[in-house]
Coordinates of N, CA and C in Angstrom, one line a residue:
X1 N -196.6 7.1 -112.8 CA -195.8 7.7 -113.8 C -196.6 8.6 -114.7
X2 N -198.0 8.2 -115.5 CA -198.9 8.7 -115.8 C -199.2 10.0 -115.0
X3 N -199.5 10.2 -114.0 CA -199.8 11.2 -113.2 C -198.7 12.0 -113.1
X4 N -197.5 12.1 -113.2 CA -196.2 12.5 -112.6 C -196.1 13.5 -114.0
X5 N -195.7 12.8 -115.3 CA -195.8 13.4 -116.8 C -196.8 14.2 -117.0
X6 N -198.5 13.7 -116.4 CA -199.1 15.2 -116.5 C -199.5 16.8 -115.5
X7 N -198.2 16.2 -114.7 CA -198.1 17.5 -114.2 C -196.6 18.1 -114.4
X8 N -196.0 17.9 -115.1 CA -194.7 17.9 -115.7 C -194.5 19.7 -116.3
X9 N -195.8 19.8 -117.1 CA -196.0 21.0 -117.3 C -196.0 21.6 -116.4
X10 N -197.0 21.6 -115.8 CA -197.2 22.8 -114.8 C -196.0 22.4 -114.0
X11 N -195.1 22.1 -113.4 CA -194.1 21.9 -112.4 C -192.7 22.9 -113.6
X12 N -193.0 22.5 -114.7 CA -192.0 23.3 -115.7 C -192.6 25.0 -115.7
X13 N -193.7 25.1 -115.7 CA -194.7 26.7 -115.9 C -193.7 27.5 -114.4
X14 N -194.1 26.5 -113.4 CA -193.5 26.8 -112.3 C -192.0 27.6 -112.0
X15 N -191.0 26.7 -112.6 CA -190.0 26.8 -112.6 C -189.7 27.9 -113.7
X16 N -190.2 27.5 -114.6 CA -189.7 29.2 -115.7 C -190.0 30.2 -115.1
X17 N -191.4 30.7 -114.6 CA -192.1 31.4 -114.1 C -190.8 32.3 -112.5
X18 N -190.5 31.0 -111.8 CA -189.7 31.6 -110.9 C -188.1 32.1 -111.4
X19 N -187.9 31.5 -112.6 CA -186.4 31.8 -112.6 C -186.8 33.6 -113.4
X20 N -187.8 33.6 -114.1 CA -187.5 34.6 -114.8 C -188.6 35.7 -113.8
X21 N -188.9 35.2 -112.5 CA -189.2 36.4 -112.0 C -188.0 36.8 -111.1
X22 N -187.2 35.9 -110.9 CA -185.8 36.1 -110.1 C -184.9 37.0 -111.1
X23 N -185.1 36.2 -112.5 CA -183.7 37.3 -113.1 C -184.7 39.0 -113.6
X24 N -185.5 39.2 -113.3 CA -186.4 40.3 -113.5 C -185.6 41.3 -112.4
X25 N -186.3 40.7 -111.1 CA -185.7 41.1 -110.1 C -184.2 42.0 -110.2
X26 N -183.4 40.7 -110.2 CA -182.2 40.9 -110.4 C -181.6 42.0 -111.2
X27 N -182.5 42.3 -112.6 CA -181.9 43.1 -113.6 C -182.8 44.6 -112.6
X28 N -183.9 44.9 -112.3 CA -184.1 45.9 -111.9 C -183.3 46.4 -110.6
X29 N -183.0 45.4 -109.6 CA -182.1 46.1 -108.4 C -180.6 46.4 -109.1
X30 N -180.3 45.5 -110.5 CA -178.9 46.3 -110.4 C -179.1 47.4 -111.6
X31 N -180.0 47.3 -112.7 CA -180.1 48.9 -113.0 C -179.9 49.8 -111.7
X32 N -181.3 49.6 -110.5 CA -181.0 50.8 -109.7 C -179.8 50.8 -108.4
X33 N -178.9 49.8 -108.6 CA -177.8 50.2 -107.7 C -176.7 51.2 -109.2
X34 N -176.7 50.5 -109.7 CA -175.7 51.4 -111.0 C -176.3 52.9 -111.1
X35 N -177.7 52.9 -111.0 CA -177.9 54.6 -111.1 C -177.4 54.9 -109.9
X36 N -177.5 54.2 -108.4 CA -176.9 55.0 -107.5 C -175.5 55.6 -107.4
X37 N -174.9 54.1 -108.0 CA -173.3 54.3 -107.8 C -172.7 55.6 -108.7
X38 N -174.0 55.4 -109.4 CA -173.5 57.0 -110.8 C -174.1 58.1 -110.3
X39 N -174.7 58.1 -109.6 CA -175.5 59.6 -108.8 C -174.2 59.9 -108.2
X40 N -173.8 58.8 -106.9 CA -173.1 58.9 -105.7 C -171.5 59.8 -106.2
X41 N -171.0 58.4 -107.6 CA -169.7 59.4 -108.2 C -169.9 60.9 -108.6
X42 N -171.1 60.5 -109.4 CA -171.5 62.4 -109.4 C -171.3 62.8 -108.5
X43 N -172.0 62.9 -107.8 CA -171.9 64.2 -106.4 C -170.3 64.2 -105.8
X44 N -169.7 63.0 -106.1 CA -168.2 63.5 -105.4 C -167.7 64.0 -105.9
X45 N -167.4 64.1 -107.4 CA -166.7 64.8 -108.8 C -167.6 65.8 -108.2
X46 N -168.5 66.4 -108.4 CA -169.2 67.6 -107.7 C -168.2 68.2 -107.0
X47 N -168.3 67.8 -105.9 CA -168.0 68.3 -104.7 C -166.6 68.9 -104.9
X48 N -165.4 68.0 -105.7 CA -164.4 67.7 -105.7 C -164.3 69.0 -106.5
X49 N -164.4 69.0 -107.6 CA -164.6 70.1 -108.9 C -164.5 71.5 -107.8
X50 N -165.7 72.1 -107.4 CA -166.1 73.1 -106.2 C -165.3 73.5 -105.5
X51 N -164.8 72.0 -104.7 CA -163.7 72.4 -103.4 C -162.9 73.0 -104.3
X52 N -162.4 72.1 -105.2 CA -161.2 72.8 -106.0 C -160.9 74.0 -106.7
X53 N -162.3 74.3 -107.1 CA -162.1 76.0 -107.5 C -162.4 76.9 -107.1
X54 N -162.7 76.3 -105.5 CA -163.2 77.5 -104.6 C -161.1 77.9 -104.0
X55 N -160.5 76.7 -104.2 CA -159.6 77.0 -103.2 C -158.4 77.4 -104.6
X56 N -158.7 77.4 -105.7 CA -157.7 78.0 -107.0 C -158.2 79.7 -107.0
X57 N -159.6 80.2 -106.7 CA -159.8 81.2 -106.6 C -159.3 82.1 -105.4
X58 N -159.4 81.2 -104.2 CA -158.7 81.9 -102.9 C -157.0 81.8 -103.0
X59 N -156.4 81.1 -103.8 CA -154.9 81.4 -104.3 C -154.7 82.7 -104.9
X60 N -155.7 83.0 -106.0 CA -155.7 83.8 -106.9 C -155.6 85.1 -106.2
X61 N -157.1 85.6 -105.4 CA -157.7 86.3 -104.8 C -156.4 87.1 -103.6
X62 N -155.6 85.9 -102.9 CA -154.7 86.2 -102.1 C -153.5 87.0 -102.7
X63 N -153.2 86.1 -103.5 CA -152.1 86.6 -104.8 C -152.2 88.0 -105.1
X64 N -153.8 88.4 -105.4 CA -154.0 89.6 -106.1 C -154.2 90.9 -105.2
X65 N -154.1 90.4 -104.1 CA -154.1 91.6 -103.4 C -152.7 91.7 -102.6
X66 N -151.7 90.8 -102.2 CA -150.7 91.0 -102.5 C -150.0 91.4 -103.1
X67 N -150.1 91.0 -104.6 CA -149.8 92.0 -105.6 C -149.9 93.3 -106.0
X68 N -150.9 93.5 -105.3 CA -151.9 95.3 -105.5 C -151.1 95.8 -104.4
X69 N -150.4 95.3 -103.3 CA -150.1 96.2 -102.2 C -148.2 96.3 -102.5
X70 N -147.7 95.2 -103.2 CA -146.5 95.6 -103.9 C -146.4 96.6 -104.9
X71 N -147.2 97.2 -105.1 CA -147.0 98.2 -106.7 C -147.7 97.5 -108.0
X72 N -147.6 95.9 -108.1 CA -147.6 95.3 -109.4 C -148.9 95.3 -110.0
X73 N -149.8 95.5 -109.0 CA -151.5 94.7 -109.2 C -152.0 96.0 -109.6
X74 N -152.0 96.3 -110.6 CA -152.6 98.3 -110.6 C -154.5 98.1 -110.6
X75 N -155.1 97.0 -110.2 CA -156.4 96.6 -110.7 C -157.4 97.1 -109.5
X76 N -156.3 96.7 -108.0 CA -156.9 96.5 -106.9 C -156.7 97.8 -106.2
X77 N -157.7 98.1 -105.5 CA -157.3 99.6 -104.8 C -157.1 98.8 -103.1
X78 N -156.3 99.3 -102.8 CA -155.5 99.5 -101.3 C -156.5 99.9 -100.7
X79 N -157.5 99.0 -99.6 CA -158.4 99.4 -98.5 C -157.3 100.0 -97.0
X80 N -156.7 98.3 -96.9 CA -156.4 98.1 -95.7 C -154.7 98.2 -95.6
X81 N -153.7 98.3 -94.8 CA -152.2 98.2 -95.2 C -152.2 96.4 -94.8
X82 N -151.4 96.1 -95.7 CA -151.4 94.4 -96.0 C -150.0 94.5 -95.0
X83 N -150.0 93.3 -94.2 CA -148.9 93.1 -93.5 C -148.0 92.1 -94.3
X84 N -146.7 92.5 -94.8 CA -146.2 91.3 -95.8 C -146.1 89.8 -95.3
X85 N -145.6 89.9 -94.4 CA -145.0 88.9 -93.8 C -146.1 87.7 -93.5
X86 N -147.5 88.1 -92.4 CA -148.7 87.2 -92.7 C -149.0 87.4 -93.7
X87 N -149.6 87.9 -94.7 CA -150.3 87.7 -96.1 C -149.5 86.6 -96.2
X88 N -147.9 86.5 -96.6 CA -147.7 85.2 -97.3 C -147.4 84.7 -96.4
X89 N -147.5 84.1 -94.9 CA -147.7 82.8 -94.4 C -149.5 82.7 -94.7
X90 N -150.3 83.2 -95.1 CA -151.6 83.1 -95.2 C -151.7 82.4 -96.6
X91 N -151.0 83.4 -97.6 CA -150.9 82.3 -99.0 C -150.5 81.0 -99.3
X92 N -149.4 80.8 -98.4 CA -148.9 79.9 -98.3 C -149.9 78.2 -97.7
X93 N -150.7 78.9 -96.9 CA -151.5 77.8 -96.4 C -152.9 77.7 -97.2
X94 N -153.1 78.8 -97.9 CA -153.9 78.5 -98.7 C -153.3 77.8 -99.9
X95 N -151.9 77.9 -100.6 CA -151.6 77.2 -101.3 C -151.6 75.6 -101.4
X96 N -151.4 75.2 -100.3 CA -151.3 74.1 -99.5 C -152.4 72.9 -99.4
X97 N -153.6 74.4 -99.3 CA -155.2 73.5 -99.0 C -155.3 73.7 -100.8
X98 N -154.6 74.4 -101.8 CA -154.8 74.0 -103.2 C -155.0 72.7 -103.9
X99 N -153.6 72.5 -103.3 CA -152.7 71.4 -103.4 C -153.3 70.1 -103.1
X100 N -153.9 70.2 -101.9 CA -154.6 68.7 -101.6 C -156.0 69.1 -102.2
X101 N -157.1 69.5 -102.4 CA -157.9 69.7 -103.1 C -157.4 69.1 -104.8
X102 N -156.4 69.5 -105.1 CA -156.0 69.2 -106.2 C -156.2 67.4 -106.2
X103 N -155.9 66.7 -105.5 CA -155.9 65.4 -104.8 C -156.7 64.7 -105.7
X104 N -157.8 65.0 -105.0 CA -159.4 65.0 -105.3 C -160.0 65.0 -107.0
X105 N -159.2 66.2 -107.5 CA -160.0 66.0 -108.7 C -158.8 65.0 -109.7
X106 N -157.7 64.7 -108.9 CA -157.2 63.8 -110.0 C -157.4 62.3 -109.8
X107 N -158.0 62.5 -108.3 CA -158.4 61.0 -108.6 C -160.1 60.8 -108.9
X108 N -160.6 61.8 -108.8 CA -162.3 61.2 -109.2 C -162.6 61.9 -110.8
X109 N -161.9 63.0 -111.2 CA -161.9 63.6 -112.6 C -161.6 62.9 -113.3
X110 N -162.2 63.1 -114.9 CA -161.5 62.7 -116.3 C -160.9 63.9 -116.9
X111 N -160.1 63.0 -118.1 CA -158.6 63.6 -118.0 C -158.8 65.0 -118.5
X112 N -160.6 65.4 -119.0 CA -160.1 66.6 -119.9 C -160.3 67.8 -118.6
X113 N -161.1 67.5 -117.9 CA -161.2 68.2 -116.4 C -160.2 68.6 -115.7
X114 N -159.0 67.5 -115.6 CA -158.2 67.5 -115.0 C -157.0 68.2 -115.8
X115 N -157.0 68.1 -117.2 CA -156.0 69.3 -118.0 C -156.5 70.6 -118.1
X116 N -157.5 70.8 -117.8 CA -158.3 72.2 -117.9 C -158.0 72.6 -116.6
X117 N -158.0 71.9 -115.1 CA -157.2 72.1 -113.8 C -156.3 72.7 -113.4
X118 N -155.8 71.5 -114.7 CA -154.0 72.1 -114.5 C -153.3 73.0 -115.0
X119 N -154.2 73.5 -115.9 CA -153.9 74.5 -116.8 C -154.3 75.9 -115.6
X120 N -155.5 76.0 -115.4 CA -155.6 77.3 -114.4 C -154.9 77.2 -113.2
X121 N -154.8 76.0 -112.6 CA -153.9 76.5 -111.2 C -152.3 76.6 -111.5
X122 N -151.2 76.1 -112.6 CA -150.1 76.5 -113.1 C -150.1 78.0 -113.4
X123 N -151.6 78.8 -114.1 CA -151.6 80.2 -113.5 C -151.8 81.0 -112.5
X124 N -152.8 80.2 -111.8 CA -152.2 80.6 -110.5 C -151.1 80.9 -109.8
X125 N -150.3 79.5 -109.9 CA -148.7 79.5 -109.6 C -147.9 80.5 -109.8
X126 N -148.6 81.4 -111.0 CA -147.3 82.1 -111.6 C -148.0 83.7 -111.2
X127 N -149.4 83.3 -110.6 CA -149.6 84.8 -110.0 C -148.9 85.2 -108.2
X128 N -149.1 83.6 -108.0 CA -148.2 83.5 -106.8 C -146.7 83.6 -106.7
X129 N -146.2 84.4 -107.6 CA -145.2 84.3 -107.6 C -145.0 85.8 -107.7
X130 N -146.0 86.5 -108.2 CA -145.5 88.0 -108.1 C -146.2 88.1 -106.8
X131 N -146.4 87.5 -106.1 CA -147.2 87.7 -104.7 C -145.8 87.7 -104.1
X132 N -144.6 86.6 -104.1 CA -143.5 86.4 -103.5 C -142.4 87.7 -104.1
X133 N -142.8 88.0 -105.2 CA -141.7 89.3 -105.8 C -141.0 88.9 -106.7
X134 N -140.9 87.5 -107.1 CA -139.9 86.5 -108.1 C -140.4 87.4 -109.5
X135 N -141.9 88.1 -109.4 CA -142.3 88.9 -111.0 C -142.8 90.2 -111.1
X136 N -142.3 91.0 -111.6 CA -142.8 92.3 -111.1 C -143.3 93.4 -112.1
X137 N -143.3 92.4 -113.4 CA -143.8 93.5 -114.8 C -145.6 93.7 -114.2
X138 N -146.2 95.0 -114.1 CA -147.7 95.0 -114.1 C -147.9 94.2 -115.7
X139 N -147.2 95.1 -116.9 CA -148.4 94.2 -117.9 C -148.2 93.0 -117.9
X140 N -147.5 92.3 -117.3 CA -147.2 90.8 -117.7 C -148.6 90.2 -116.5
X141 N -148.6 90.4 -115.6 CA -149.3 90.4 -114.5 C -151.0 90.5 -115.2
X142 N -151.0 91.6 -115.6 CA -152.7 92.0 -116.3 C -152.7 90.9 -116.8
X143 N -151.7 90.5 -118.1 CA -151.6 89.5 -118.6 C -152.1 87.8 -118.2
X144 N -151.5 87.7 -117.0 CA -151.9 86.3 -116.6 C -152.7 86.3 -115.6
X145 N -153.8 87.7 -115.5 CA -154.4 87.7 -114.3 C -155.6 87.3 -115.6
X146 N -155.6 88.0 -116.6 CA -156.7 87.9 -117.6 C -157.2 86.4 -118.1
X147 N -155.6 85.6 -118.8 CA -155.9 84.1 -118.8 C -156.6 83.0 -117.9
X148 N -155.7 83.6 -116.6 CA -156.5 82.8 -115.0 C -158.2 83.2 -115.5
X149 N -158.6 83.6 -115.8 CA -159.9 84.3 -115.7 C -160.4 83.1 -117.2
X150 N -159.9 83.1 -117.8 CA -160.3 82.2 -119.3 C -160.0 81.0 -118.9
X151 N -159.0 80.4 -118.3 CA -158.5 79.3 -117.7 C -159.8 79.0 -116.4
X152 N -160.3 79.4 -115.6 CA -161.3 79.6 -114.8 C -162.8 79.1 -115.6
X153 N -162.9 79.7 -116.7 CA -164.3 79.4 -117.2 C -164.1 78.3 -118.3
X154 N -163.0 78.0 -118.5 CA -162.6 76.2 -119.7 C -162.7 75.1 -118.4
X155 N -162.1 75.8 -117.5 CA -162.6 74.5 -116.1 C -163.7 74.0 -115.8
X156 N -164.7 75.1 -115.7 CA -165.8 75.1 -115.0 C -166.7 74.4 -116.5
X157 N -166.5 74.9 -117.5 CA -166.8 74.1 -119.0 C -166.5 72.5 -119.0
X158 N -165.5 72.5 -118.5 CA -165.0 70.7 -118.6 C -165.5 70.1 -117.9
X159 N -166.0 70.6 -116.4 CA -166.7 70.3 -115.0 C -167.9 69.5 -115.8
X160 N -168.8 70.8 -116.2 CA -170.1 70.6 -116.5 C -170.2 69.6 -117.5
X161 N -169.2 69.8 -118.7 CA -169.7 68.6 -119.4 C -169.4 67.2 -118.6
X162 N -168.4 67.0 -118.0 CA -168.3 65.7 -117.4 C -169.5 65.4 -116.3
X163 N -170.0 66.1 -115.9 CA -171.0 66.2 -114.7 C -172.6 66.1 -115.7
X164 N -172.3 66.4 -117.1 CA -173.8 66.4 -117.6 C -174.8 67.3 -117.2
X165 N -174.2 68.3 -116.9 CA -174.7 70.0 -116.4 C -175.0 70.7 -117.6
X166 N -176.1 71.0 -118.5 CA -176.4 71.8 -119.6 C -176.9 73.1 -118.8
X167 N -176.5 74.0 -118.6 CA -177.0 75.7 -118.3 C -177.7 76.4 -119.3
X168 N -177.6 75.8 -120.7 CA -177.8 76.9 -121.4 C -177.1 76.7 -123.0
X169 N -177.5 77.7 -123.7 CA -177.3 77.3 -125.1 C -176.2 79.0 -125.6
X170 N -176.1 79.4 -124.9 CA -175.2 80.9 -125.3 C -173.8 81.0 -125.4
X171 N -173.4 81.5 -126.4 CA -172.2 81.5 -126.3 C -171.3 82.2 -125.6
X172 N -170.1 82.1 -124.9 CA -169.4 82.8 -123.8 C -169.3 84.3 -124.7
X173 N -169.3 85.1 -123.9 CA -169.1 87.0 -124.2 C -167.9 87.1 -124.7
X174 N -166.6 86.7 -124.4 CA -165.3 86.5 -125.0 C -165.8 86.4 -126.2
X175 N -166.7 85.8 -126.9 CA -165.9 86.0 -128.4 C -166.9 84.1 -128.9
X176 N -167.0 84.0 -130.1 CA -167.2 82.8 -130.5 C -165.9 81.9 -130.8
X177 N -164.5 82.5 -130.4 CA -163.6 81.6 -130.6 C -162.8 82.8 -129.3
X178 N -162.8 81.5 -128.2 CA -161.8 82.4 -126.5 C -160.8 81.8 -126.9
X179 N -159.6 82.1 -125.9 CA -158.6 82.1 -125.7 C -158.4 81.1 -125.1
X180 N -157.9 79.5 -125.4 CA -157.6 78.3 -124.5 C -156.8 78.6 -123.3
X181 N -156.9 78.7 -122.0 CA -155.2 79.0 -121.0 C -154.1 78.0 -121.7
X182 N -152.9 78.9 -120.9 CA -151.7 78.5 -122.2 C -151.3 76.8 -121.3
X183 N -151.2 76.0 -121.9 CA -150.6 74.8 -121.3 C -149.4 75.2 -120.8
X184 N -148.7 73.8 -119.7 CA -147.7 74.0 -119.1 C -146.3 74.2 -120.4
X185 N -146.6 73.9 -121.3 CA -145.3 74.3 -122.5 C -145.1 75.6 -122.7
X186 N -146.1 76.3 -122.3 CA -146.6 77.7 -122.2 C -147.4 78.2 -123.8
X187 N -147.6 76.8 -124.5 CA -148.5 77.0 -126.0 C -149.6 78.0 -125.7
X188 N -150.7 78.7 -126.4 CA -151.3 79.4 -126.0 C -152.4 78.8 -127.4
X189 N -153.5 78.3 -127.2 CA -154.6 77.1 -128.3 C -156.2 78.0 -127.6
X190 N -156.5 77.6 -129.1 CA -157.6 78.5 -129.3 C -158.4 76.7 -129.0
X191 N -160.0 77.7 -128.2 CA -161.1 76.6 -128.0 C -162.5 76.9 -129.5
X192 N -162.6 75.8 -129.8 CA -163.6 76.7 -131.2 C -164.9 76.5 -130.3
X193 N -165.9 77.2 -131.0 CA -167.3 77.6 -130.2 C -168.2 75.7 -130.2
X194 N -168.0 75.4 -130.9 CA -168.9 73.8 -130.5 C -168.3 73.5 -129.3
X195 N -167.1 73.8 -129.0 CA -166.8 73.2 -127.1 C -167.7 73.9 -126.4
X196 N -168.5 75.4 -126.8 CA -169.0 75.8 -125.4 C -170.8 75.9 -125.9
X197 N -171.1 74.9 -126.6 CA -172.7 74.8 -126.7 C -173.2 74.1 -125.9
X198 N -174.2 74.6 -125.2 CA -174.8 74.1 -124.0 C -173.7 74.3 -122.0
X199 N -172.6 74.8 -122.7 CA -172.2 75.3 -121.5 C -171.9 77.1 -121.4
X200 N -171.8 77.7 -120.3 CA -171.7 79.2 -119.6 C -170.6 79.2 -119.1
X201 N -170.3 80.1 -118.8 CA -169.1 80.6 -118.0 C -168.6 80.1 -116.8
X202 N -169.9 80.7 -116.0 CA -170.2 80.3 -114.7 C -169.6 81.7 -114.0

């Protein structure tokens, strides 16, 4: 018994020694699984962000040269003769891959990414629509071709802050107070300059 009590310690040294090299352990593999899991969501919100405004710009892009070959787009000069008919089954499927792209950023985006989204591709929508002929004023057109373009750089603004992307400390060329794109109520809200410190245009 005497013998047993003086090794009591050390059998205790033992045991503390292993539990707190196990919960050491423990706390450093899940720090570095949580930095993974938060790299890994990064890069999908990435990706997601990208796909999605690569495929709101090919709406756009489609739209606007459509438009230029109806009379309305006075911006674009006429290379080639646009065939009506494919152009918009062409828009149409690019609308389509918008659409599910869109997918993506509402389920990996936060919310302010995803209202800054919705805000430029609902202009899109409505350039695709003088693509169809439903709009046919040019100034109204200049008009929402210019917002798409402000709506375009509040996106890419919201991206980066959620993604923790600093570019830079300048303020956008628009002005120290831009033009917010107009929400779906068709409101039209000013962004003040502290939203765009440490972000660019892009």
């Amino acid at each position: 018994m005497d013998v047993l009590l003086s090794q009591l310690p050390a059998l205790l040294g033992v045991i503390v020694g292993a539990v707190g090299s196990y919960t050491a352990t423990y706390l450093v593999e899940r720090v570095r699984w949580n930095r993974q899991q938060t790299t890994r969501w990064d890069e999908e919100r990435r990706k997601a962000y990208a796909e999605y405004a690569h495929s709101v710009k090919a709406l756009i892009q489609m739209s606007a040269e459509i438009a230029a070959a109806r009379g309305v787009n006075t911006r674009f000069r006429i290379v080639n003769k646009v065939d009506a008919e494919e152009s918009l089954k062409e828009l149409a499927r690019v609308a389509f891959e918008r659409s599910a792209k869109w997918e993506s950023v509402l389920l990996l985006g936060d919310d302010k990414t995803i209202e800054a989204g919705r805000a430029w591709h609902s202009l899109a929508l409505r350039m695709e629509e003088f693509a169809h002929g439903s709009r046919n004023d040019p100034e109204e057109w200049a008009s929402v071709y210019a917002d798409a373009g402000a709506a375009r750089d509040y996106f890419y603004e919201q991206a980066r802050r959620d993604l923790r992307i600093h570019v830079g400390t300048n303020v956008s060329p628009r002005g120290l107070w831009r033009r917010r794109p107009a929400s779906a109520a068709g409101e039209t809200l000013q962004v003040p300059a502290s939203e765009h410190k440490g972000l660019s245009a892009g």
